[in-house]
PDB file of C-alpha atoms in Angstrom:
ATOM      1  CA  MET Q   1      62.475 115.205 111.274  1.00  0.00           C
ATOM      2  CA  PRO Q   2      64.790 112.933 109.265  1.00  0.00           C
ATOM      3  CA  SER Q   3      68.033 114.286 107.854  1.00  0.00           C
ATOM      4  CA  VAL Q   4      68.439 115.011 104.153  1.00  0.00           C
ATOM      5  CA  PRO Q   5      71.312 112.836 102.876  1.00  0.00           C
ATOM      6  CA  ILE Q   6      73.809 114.498 100.542  1.00  0.00           C
ATOM      7  CA  ALA Q   7      76.867 113.268  98.669  1.00  0.00           C
ATOM      8  CA  PRO Q   8      79.684 113.352 101.257  1.00  0.00           C
ATOM      9  CA  ARG Q   9      81.636 116.593 101.054  1.00  0.00           C
ATOM     10  CA  PRO Q  10      84.456 118.211 103.003  1.00  0.00           C
ATOM     11  CA  LEU Q  11      83.653 120.655 105.786  1.00  0.00           C
ATOM     12  CA  SER Q  12      83.013 124.173 104.504  1.00  0.00           C
ATOM     13  CA  ASP Q  13      85.280 126.950 105.757  1.00  0.00           C
ATOM     14  CA  SER Q  14      82.581 128.180 108.168  1.00  0.00           C
ATOM     15  CA  GLU Q  15      81.827 124.668 109.483  1.00  0.00           C
ATOM     16  CA  ARG Q  16      85.493 124.034 110.079  1.00  0.00           C
ATOM     17  CA  ALA Q  17      85.997 127.431 111.723  1.00  0.00           C
ATOM     18  CA  VAL Q  18      83.198 126.989 114.278  1.00  0.00           C
ATOM     19  CA  LEU Q  19      84.216 123.384 114.997  1.00  0.00           C
ATOM     20  CA  GLU Q  20      87.847 124.438 115.528  1.00  0.00           C
ATOM     21  CA  HIS Q  21      86.666 127.285 117.773  1.00  0.00           C
ATOM     22  CA  ILE Q  22      84.461 125.039 119.926  1.00  0.00           C
ATOM     23  CA  LEU Q  23      87.026 122.235 120.072  1.00  0.00           C
ATOM     24  CA  SER Q  24      89.750 124.711 121.099  1.00  0.00           C
ATOM     25  CA  CYS Q  25      88.366 124.408 124.641  1.00  0.00           C
ATOM     26  CA  GLU Q  26      89.994 121.847 126.894  1.00  0.00           C
ATOM     27  CA  PHE Q  27      87.827 118.931 128.034  1.00  0.00           C
ATOM     28  CA  ASP Q  28      88.241 115.150 128.123  1.00  0.00           C
ATOM     29  CA  GLY Q  29      88.376 114.001 124.496  1.00  0.00           C
ATOM     30  CA  ALA Q  30      88.996 117.437 122.945  1.00  0.00           C
ATOM     31  CA  SER Q  31      92.399 116.525 121.533  1.00  0.00           C
ATOM     32  CA  GLU Q  32      91.046 113.396 119.840  1.00  0.00           C
ATOM     33  CA  LEU Q  33      88.069 115.277 118.381  1.00  0.00           C
ATOM     34  CA  ARG Q  34      90.367 118.039 117.074  1.00  0.00           C
ATOM     35  CA  SER Q  35      92.495 115.380 115.370  1.00  0.00           C
ATOM     36  CA  GLN Q  36      89.402 114.135 113.499  1.00  0.00           C
ATOM     37  CA  LEU Q  37      88.709 117.412 111.688  1.00  0.00           C
ATOM     38  CA  ASP Q  38      90.937 116.593 108.700  1.00  0.00           C
ATOM     39  CA  HIS Q  39      88.989 113.336 108.245  1.00  0.00           C
ATOM     40  CA  THR Q  40      85.471 114.732 108.732  1.00  0.00           C
ATOM     41  CA  GLU Q  41      82.849 114.962 105.990  1.00  0.00           C
ATOM     42  CA  VAL Q  42      79.324 116.352 105.899  1.00  0.00           C
ATOM     43  CA  VAL Q  43      76.915 113.554 104.959  1.00  0.00           C
ATOM     44  CA  ALA Q  44      73.471 115.106 105.561  1.00  0.00           C
ATOM     45  CA  MET Q  45      71.631 118.354 106.267  1.00  0.00           C
ATOM     46  CA  TRP Q  46      69.058 118.433 109.042  1.00  0.00           C
ATOM     47  CA  ALA Q  47      66.505 120.012 106.693  1.00  0.00           C
ATOM     48  CA  PRO Q  48      66.547 121.725 103.321  1.00  0.00           C
ATOM     49  CA  GLU Q  49      68.464 125.016 103.657  1.00  0.00           C
ATOM     50  CA  SER Q  50      69.556 124.088 107.208  1.00  0.00           C
ATOM     51  CA  VAL Q  51      73.043 124.925 108.450  1.00  0.00           C
ATOM     52  CA  SER Q  52      72.837 122.026 110.946  1.00  0.00           C
ATOM     53  CA  VAL Q  53      74.545 118.953 109.514  1.00  0.00           C
ATOM     54  CA  ASP Q  54      75.399 115.316 110.168  1.00  0.00           C
ATOM     55  CA  LEU Q  55      79.094 114.482 110.144  1.00  0.00           C
ATOM     56  CA  GLN Q  56      81.071 111.334 109.474  1.00  0.00           C
ATOM     57  CA  VAL Q  57      84.731 110.750 110.276  1.00  0.00           C
ATOM     58  CA  ARG Q  58      86.814 108.674 107.853  1.00  0.00           C
ATOM     59  CA  GLU Q  59      89.579 106.362 109.012  1.00  0.00           C
ATOM     60  CA  PRO Q  60      92.264 106.622 110.253  1.00  0.00           C
ATOM     61  CA  LEU Q  61      91.184 108.381 113.394  1.00  0.00           C
ATOM     62  CA  ARG Q  62      91.818 108.714 117.103  1.00  0.00           C
ATOM     63  CA  ARG Q  63      88.647 107.993 119.054  1.00  0.00           C
ATOM     64  CA  ALA Q  64      87.654 110.144 122.001  1.00  0.00           C
ATOM     65  CA  ALA Q  65      86.350 108.578 125.202  1.00  0.00           C
ATOM     66  CA  MET Q  66      83.726 111.064 126.330  1.00  0.00           C
ATOM     67  CA  ALA Q  67      80.974 110.172 128.790  1.00  0.00           C
ATOM     68  CA  SER Q  68      78.371 112.158 126.817  1.00  0.00           C
ATOM     69  CA  ARG Q  69      77.286 112.322 123.194  1.00  0.00           C
ATOM     70  CA  LEU Q  70      77.297 116.127 123.461  1.00  0.00           C
ATOM     71  CA  VAL Q  71      80.580 118.062 123.528  1.00  0.00           C
ATOM     72  CA  PRO Q  72      80.659 119.822 126.936  1.00  0.00           C
ATOM     73  CA  VAL Q  73      81.091 123.364 125.609  1.00  0.00           C
ATOM     74  CA  ASP Q  74      78.450 126.076 125.881  1.00  0.00           C
ATOM     75  CA  ALA Q  75      78.800 127.864 122.526  1.00  0.00           C
ATOM     76  CA  ARG Q  76      76.398 130.821 122.762  1.00  0.00           C
ATOM     77  CA  VAL Q  77      75.797 132.822 119.581  1.00  0.00           C
ATOM     78  CA  VAL Q  78      75.278 136.571 119.963  1.00  0.00           C
ATOM     79  CA  ASP Q  79      74.253 139.228 117.461  1.00  0.00           C
ATOM     80  CA  GLN Q  80      76.066 142.475 116.586  1.00  0.00           C
ATOM     81  CA  VAL Q  81      75.022 144.109 119.883  1.00  0.00           C
ATOM     82  CA  GLY Q  82      75.791 141.082 122.056  1.00  0.00           C
ATOM     83  CA  GLU Q  83      72.232 139.742 122.424  1.00  0.00           C
ATOM     84  CA  TYR Q  84      71.823 135.953 122.672  1.00  0.00           C
ATOM     85  CA  ILE Q  85      70.361 134.553 119.440  1.00  0.00           C
ATOM     86  CA  GLY Q  86      71.177 130.855 119.693  1.00  0.00           C
ATOM     87  CA  GLU Q  87      73.817 128.250 120.351  1.00  0.00           C
ATOM     88  CA  LEU Q  88      75.982 125.748 118.559  1.00  0.00           C
ATOM     89  CA  LEU Q  89      76.013 122.126 119.680  1.00  0.00           C
ATOM     90  CA  VAL Q  90      78.571 119.528 118.620  1.00  0.00           C
ATOM     91  CA  TRP Q  91      77.336 115.950 118.761  1.00  0.00           C
ATOM     92  CA  THR Q  92      79.418 112.779 118.832  1.00  0.00           C
ATOM     93  CA  ASP Q  93      78.776 109.151 118.022  1.00  0.00           C
ATOM     94  CA  GLU Q  94      78.827 107.469 121.442  1.00  0.00           C
ATOM     95  CA  GLY Q  95      81.354 110.065 122.661  1.00  0.00           C
ATOM     96  CA  ALA Q  96      83.988 108.774 120.216  1.00  0.00           C
ATOM     97  CA  THR Q  97      83.736 110.576 116.864  1.00  0.00           C
ATOM     98  CA  LEU Q  98      82.256 113.805 115.521  1.00  0.00           C
ATOM     99  CA  ALA Q  99      78.670 113.175 114.401  1.00  0.00           C
ATOM    100  CA  GLY Q 100      76.822 116.484 114.077  1.00  0.00           C
ATOM    101  CA  LEU Q 101      76.925 120.259 114.179  1.00  0.00           C
ATOM    102  CA  GLU Q 102      73.663 121.883 115.279  1.00  0.00           C
ATOM    103  CA  TYR Q 103      72.735 125.560 115.202  1.00  0.00           C
ATOM    104  CA  ALA Q 104      69.818 126.031 117.611  1.00  0.00           C
ATOM    105  CA  TRP Q 105      68.340 129.509 117.247  1.00  0.00           C
ATOM    106  CA  VAL Q 106      65.840 131.568 119.250  1.00  0.00           C
ATOM    107  CA  THR Q 107      65.056 134.147 116.573  1.00  0.00           C
ATOM    108  CA  ASP Q 108      61.993 134.209 114.311  1.00  0.00           C
ATOM    109  CA  GLN Q 109      63.989 133.290 111.207  1.00  0.00           C
ATOM    110  CA  MET Q 110      66.087 130.175 110.676  1.00  0.00           C
ATOM    111  CA  PRO Q 111      69.749 131.142 110.204  1.00  0.00           C
ATOM    112  CA  THR Q 112      70.976 130.883 106.635  1.00  0.00           C
ATOM    113  CA  CYS Q 113      74.650 130.646 107.578  1.00  0.00           C
ATOM    114  CA  LEU Q 114      76.822 129.792 110.536  1.00  0.00           C
ATOM    115  CA  PRO Q 115      77.953 132.714 112.678  1.00  0.00           C
ATOM    116  CA  PRO Q 116      81.499 134.055 112.513  1.00  0.00           C
ATOM    117  CA  VAL Q 117      83.586 132.756 115.414  1.00  0.00           C
ATOM    118  CA  GLU Q 118      83.765 136.264 116.919  1.00  0.00           C
ATOM    119  CA  ARG Q 119      80.057 135.908 117.698  1.00  0.00           C
ATOM    120  CA  VAL Q 120      80.411 132.517 119.401  1.00  0.00           C
ATOM    121  CA  LYS Q 121      81.114 132.877 123.146  1.00  0.00           C
ATOM    122  CA  LEU Q 122      82.523 129.702 124.713  1.00  0.00           C
ATOM    123  CA  THR Q 123      82.315 128.277 128.209  1.00  0.00           C
ATOM    124  CA  VAL Q 124      83.309 124.724 129.145  1.00  0.00           C
ATOM    125  CA  GLY Q 125      80.511 123.163 131.118  1.00  0.00           C
TER     126      GLY Q 125
END
């Protein structure tokens, strides 16, 4: 499904919070990706009403040198009682710059907002 382009906008508070949380883990390229947050804009939604978004990083920036397009952090989302309900994935452009934030869910209903960071359990993988 193609993305829905939007006028570039700054990261919302919840987008920034989950990105900061995920990028707080140490892995090759984490420092460079963290440094890009102040220069990151949302440029598209993955679908109408979706909380998954495409990102673009404005210059100047420090490029990461990751081997994968996917940030190597398992960011499992749990509900109020600790049950797994989905995961957050952070995508990069060729391992160099932030390119997307995806909320993959396993519930019947599409999430209408990003989870609070307290419900995102991290493991570097």
